[in-house]
Amino acid sequence: EYNKMLRKWGPLALGAALIVIVLAAAYQIWSSMDASAKQVSADQFMSAQTEYEAGNLALAGAGFETLAATQSAGYETLALLQRAAIALDEGDNEAAGGYFDRAAASASDPVISDMAKLKAVWARWEVLSFSDVEIRLSALTDNGAPYRYLARETIAAAALRAGNYEQARRAYQGLTIQTLDYDIPQYVVARANEALAILEQVAPNVREESVSLPETDVIADPQSVDGPTSADMTNGGDDVESASVEPVADEAEEANDE
């Protein structure tokens, strides 16, 4: 049930957010290029994008690959992100993961590179082990990383899937604790609480340990930094109001008292 929820509302459904990031990055890149380079790269990108939106995946894929091969400043990353999206549409998750990896490597902005790294993991979700996920995403969980909450949730989900219940429980409890400096988005809190409820069903005898807060940091608005709202995570679906879930009472009160 939790995996179903992740696919509907969680990091796996970041396609809408990726589009927003691609458009924002495209504008930044366009602003920094000279006029002639702008025109050529923009025309190539829009031509491939038009084919994509028309459902001509083969033509769109070829167009994005051609643009990526030119290594045009910034547009290489954008083209690889869109090529990855096409691979997902075609059901080739391994190829999609490869394109996301290449996009992450070519991007200088962590807002783009970290998103691509997350998407690479989720594209390969069915074949990656817990260790694989942890290794790939550990650096993305640091304070100040733009998608740290989603990265922490992804690692927790991998632990739960692998049967590492104590580790999963600790990770999810950490995602339900709110402090003045540690403002976790409510849609992440809601999913973490649901995962904790599932853990109570599948592993009720696991000893709950005290939760240690990570070092706090001053963060930007989590709604804009850490990922999409629930509505964004649906592929163009109806607006869905983000769930507001109170933190787990006992663990939150003990952690905040400390």
Short mmCIF file of C-alpha atoms in Angstrom, two decimals:
data_model
loop_
_atom_site.label_atom_id
_atom_site.label_comp_id
_atom_site.label_asym_id
_atom_site.label_seq_id
_atom_site.Cartn_x
_atom_site.Cartn_y
_atom_site.Cartn_z
CA GLU A 1 0.00 0.00 0.00
CA TYR A 2 2.80 2.39 0.84
CA ASN A 3 4.52 1.72 -2.50
CA LYS A 4 1.23 2.51 -4.22
CA MET A 5 1.06 5.77 -2.30
CA LEU A 6 4.64 6.63 -3.24
CA ARG A 7 3.90 6.06 -6.90
CA LYS A 8 0.86 8.34 -6.74
CA TRP A 9 2.10 11.11 -4.46
CA GLY A 10 5.77 10.51 -3.75
CA PRO A 11 9.15 11.10 -5.37
CA LEU A 12 8.38 8.66 -8.18
CA ALA A 13 5.74 11.10 -9.42
CA LEU A 14 8.08 14.06 -9.84
CA GLY A 15 7.42 14.49 -13.53
CA ALA A 16 5.42 17.70 -13.11
CA ALA A 17 8.11 19.23 -10.92
CA LEU A 18 10.76 18.23 -13.41
CA ILE A 19 8.95 20.10 -16.16
CA VAL A 20 8.84 23.25 -14.03
CA ILE A 21 12.56 22.94 -13.28
CA VAL A 22 13.37 22.33 -16.94
CA LEU A 23 11.48 25.47 -17.94
CA ALA A 24 13.14 27.55 -15.22
CA ALA A 25 16.56 26.25 -16.19
CA ALA A 26 15.84 26.88 -19.85
CA TYR A 27 15.10 30.52 -19.10
CA GLN A 28 18.32 30.93 -17.08
CA ILE A 29 20.35 29.32 -19.85
CA TRP A 30 18.65 31.37 -22.55
CA SER A 31 19.37 34.60 -20.64
CA SER A 32 23.08 33.84 -20.46
CA MET A 33 23.62 32.92 -24.12
CA ASP A 34 24.46 35.22 -27.02
CA ALA A 35 21.76 35.93 -29.57
CA SER A 36 22.85 33.51 -32.29
CA ALA A 37 23.40 30.61 -29.90
CA LYS A 38 20.06 31.31 -28.27
CA GLN A 39 18.24 31.07 -31.55
CA VAL A 40 19.85 27.83 -32.76
CA SER A 41 19.60 25.92 -29.48
CA ALA A 42 16.14 27.23 -28.67
CA ASP A 43 14.87 26.24 -32.11
CA GLN A 44 16.28 22.73 -31.75
CA PHE A 45 14.85 22.32 -28.29
CA MET A 46 11.40 23.61 -29.20
CA SER A 47 11.29 21.46 -32.34
CA ALA A 48 11.98 18.32 -30.29
CA GLN A 49 9.58 19.45 -27.58
CA THR A 50 6.82 19.98 -30.14
CA GLU A 51 7.28 16.44 -31.44
CA TYR A 52 7.20 15.15 -27.86
CA GLU A 53 3.97 16.93 -27.05
CA ALA A 54 2.47 15.58 -30.27
CA GLY A 55 3.30 12.04 -29.18
CA ASN A 56 6.01 11.50 -31.79
CA LEU A 57 8.43 9.96 -29.32
CA ALA A 58 10.94 8.65 -31.84
CA LEU A 59 11.34 12.02 -33.55
CA ALA A 60 11.43 13.84 -30.22
CA GLY A 61 14.01 11.45 -28.82
CA ALA A 62 16.24 11.86 -31.84
CA GLY A 63 15.94 15.63 -31.61
CA PHE A 64 16.87 15.75 -27.93
CA GLU A 65 19.78 13.38 -28.45
CA THR A 66 21.10 15.54 -31.29
CA LEU A 67 20.86 18.64 -29.11
CA ALA A 68 22.55 16.90 -26.19
CA ALA A 69 25.41 15.81 -28.46
CA THR A 70 26.16 19.44 -29.36
CA GLN A 71 26.98 20.05 -25.68
CA SER A 72 25.46 23.47 -26.02
CA ALA A 73 25.84 25.29 -22.69
CA GLY A 74 22.97 24.20 -20.50
CA TYR A 75 20.84 22.81 -23.28
CA GLU A 76 22.70 19.52 -23.04
CA THR A 77 21.22 19.03 -19.57
CA LEU A 78 17.73 20.05 -20.65
CA ALA A 79 17.83 17.73 -23.65
CA LEU A 80 18.98 14.80 -21.49
CA LEU A 81 16.21 15.40 -18.96
CA GLN A 82 13.61 15.38 -21.71
CA ARG A 83 15.17 12.32 -23.35
CA ALA A 84 14.90 10.55 -19.99
CA ALA A 85 11.22 11.48 -19.80
CA ILE A 86 10.67 9.93 -23.23
CA ALA A 87 12.42 6.73 -22.13
CA LEU A 88 10.07 6.56 -19.13
CA ASP A 89 7.09 7.01 -21.45
CA GLU A 90 8.43 4.14 -23.56
CA GLY A 91 8.78 1.94 -20.48
CA ASP A 92 12.57 1.75 -20.68
CA ASN A 93 13.38 2.63 -17.09
CA GLU A 94 17.02 1.58 -17.27
CA ALA A 95 17.64 3.87 -20.24
CA ALA A 96 15.80 6.65 -18.44
CA GLY A 97 18.05 6.19 -15.42
CA GLY A 98 21.08 6.49 -17.67
CA TYR A 99 19.84 9.74 -19.19
CA PHE A 100 19.08 11.15 -15.75
CA ASP A 101 22.60 10.19 -14.63
CA ARG A 102 24.07 12.03 -17.61
CA ALA A 103 21.88 15.05 -16.94
CA ALA A 104 23.00 15.14 -13.31
CA ALA A 105 26.65 14.96 -14.37
CA SER A 106 26.24 17.80 -16.86
CA ALA A 107 24.34 20.15 -14.54
CA SER A 108 26.14 22.69 -12.37
CA ASP A 109 23.07 23.76 -10.38
CA PRO A 110 22.18 21.33 -7.56
CA VAL A 111 18.49 22.18 -8.00
CA ILE A 112 18.74 20.42 -11.36
CA SER A 113 21.47 17.86 -10.67
CA ASP A 114 19.94 16.61 -7.41
CA MET A 115 16.52 16.30 -9.02
CA ALA A 116 18.10 14.26 -11.82
CA LYS A 117 19.85 12.01 -9.29
CA LEU A 118 16.56 11.41 -7.48
CA LYS A 119 14.81 10.65 -10.74
CA ALA A 120 17.60 8.24 -11.73
CA VAL A 121 17.03 6.28 -8.53
CA TRP A 122 13.28 6.21 -8.95
CA ALA A 123 13.57 5.16 -12.58
CA ARG A 124 15.52 2.11 -11.41
CA TRP A 125 13.54 1.63 -8.19
CA GLU A 126 12.52 -1.94 -8.96
CA VAL A 127 16.10 -3.16 -9.43
CA LEU A 128 18.10 -1.14 -6.89
CA SER A 129 18.88 -2.64 -3.50
CA PHE A 130 18.67 -0.68 -0.26
CA SER A 131 22.45 -0.24 -0.30
CA ASP A 132 22.31 1.06 -3.88
CA VAL A 133 19.70 3.65 -2.94
CA GLU A 134 21.55 4.73 0.20
CA ILE A 135 24.86 5.12 -1.62
CA ARG A 136 23.33 7.11 -4.46
CA LEU A 137 21.30 9.47 -2.27
CA SER A 138 23.23 9.92 0.97
CA ALA A 139 24.88 13.13 -0.24
CA LEU A 140 21.47 14.52 -1.14
CA THR A 141 20.28 14.28 2.49
CA ASP A 142 22.70 16.89 3.85
CA ASN A 143 21.30 20.02 5.45
CA GLY A 144 20.97 22.64 2.75
CA ALA A 145 20.53 20.14 -0.08
CA PRO A 146 17.47 21.21 -2.11
CA TYR A 147 15.65 17.85 -2.00
CA ARG A 148 16.96 16.54 1.33
CA TYR A 149 13.54 15.58 2.65
CA LEU A 150 12.64 13.62 -0.48
CA ALA A 151 16.06 11.94 -0.45
CA ARG A 152 15.62 10.97 3.22
CA GLU A 153 12.14 9.65 2.48
CA THR A 154 13.43 7.66 -0.48
CA ILE A 155 16.11 6.01 1.66
CA ALA A 156 13.49 5.28 4.34
CA ALA A 157 11.21 3.71 1.73
CA ALA A 158 14.07 1.53 0.50
CA ALA A 159 14.76 0.41 4.08
CA LEU A 160 11.10 -0.44 4.59
CA ARG A 161 10.96 -2.37 1.33
CA ALA A 162 14.12 -4.30 2.28
CA GLY A 163 12.75 -5.23 5.70
CA ASN A 164 15.19 -3.00 7.59
CA TYR A 165 12.38 -2.02 9.91
CA GLU A 166 14.33 -0.35 12.71
CA GLN A 167 16.24 1.85 10.30
CA ALA A 168 13.06 2.66 8.40
CA ARG A 169 11.25 3.53 11.63
CA ARG A 170 14.01 5.88 12.78
CA ALA A 171 14.14 7.59 9.38
CA TYR A 172 10.39 8.09 9.21
CA GLN A 173 10.23 9.34 12.79
CA GLY A 174 12.86 11.91 11.86
CA LEU A 175 10.59 13.09 9.05
CA THR A 176 7.71 13.77 11.44
CA ILE A 177 9.58 16.06 13.83
CA GLN A 178 9.02 19.78 13.45
CA THR A 179 11.15 22.55 14.97
CA LEU A 180 11.55 26.20 14.14
CA ASP A 181 14.55 25.46 11.94
CA TYR A 182 13.48 22.05 10.72
CA ASP A 183 10.31 22.70 8.79
CA ILE A 184 9.45 19.54 6.88
CA PRO A 185 6.80 19.86 4.15
CA GLN A 186 3.45 18.52 5.26
CA TYR A 187 3.08 16.17 2.31
CA VAL A 188 6.31 14.45 3.41
CA VAL A 189 5.09 14.34 7.03
CA ALA A 190 1.82 12.78 5.89
CA ARG A 191 3.55 10.01 3.98
CA ALA A 192 5.99 9.39 6.84
CA ASN A 193 3.12 8.98 9.29
CA GLU A 194 1.41 6.57 6.94
CA ALA A 195 4.63 4.57 6.66
CA LEU A 196 4.92 4.47 10.47
CA ALA A 197 1.37 3.14 10.63
CA ILE A 198 2.33 0.40 8.17
CA LEU A 199 5.39 -0.43 10.26
CA GLU A 200 3.14 -0.88 13.29
CA GLN A 201 1.27 -3.52 11.31
CA VAL A 202 4.22 -5.40 9.83
CA ALA A 203 6.71 -5.04 12.67
CA PRO A 204 4.85 -4.09 15.88
CA ASN A 205 7.52 -5.55 18.15
CA VAL A 206 10.40 -3.53 16.84
CA ARG A 207 11.79 -1.42 19.68
CA GLU A 208 11.36 2.26 19.03
CA GLU A 209 14.50 4.23 19.77
CA SER A 210 14.82 7.86 20.68
CA VAL A 211 15.06 10.14 17.70
CA SER A 212 18.11 12.35 17.22
CA LEU A 213 17.52 15.50 15.25
CA PRO A 214 19.99 16.27 12.48
CA GLU A 215 21.78 19.57 12.75
CA THR A 216 19.28 22.27 11.98
CA ASP A 217 19.73 24.66 9.16
CA VAL A 218 17.93 27.68 7.85
CA ILE A 219 15.94 26.56 4.86
CA ALA A 220 13.98 28.22 2.16
CA ASP A 221 10.28 27.74 1.64
CA PRO A 222 10.01 23.92 1.48
CA GLN A 223 7.06 24.12 -0.89
CA SER A 224 9.32 25.72 -3.49
CA VAL A 225 12.62 24.05 -2.63
CA ASP A 226 11.97 20.45 -1.72
CA GLY A 227 9.61 19.31 -4.36
CA PRO A 228 6.07 19.49 -5.62
CA THR A 229 2.86 19.50 -3.71
CA SER A 230 0.57 16.52 -3.99
CA ALA A 231 -1.19 18.19 -6.88
CA ASP A 232 2.06 18.76 -8.74
CA MET A 233 2.96 15.11 -8.36
CA THR A 234 0.01 13.95 -10.41
CA ASN A 235 0.64 14.16 -14.11
CA GLY A 236 -1.55 17.12 -14.81
CA GLY A 237 -4.33 15.95 -12.53
CA ASP A 238 -6.77 17.86 -10.40
CA ASP A 239 -5.50 20.04 -7.61
CA VAL A 240 -5.17 18.12 -4.42
CA GLU A 241 -4.82 19.89 -1.11
CA SER A 242 -1.65 18.87 0.71
CA ALA A 243 -2.35 16.73 3.73
CA SER A 244 -1.63 18.31 7.11
CA VAL A 245 -0.58 15.73 9.60
CA GLU A 246 0.42 16.41 13.17
CA PRO A 247 3.84 15.04 14.14
CA VAL A 248 4.03 11.79 16.07
CA ALA A 249 3.25 13.06 19.56
CA ASP A 250 5.56 11.13 21.88
CA GLU A 251 8.68 11.25 19.72
CA ALA A 252 8.17 14.91 18.74
CA GLU A 253 7.62 16.11 22.30
CA GLU A 254 10.66 14.21 23.63
CA ALA A 255 12.89 15.50 20.83
CA ASN A 256 11.71 19.09 21.23
CA ASP A 257 12.11 18.99 25.04
CA GLU A 258 15.72 17.94 24.56
#
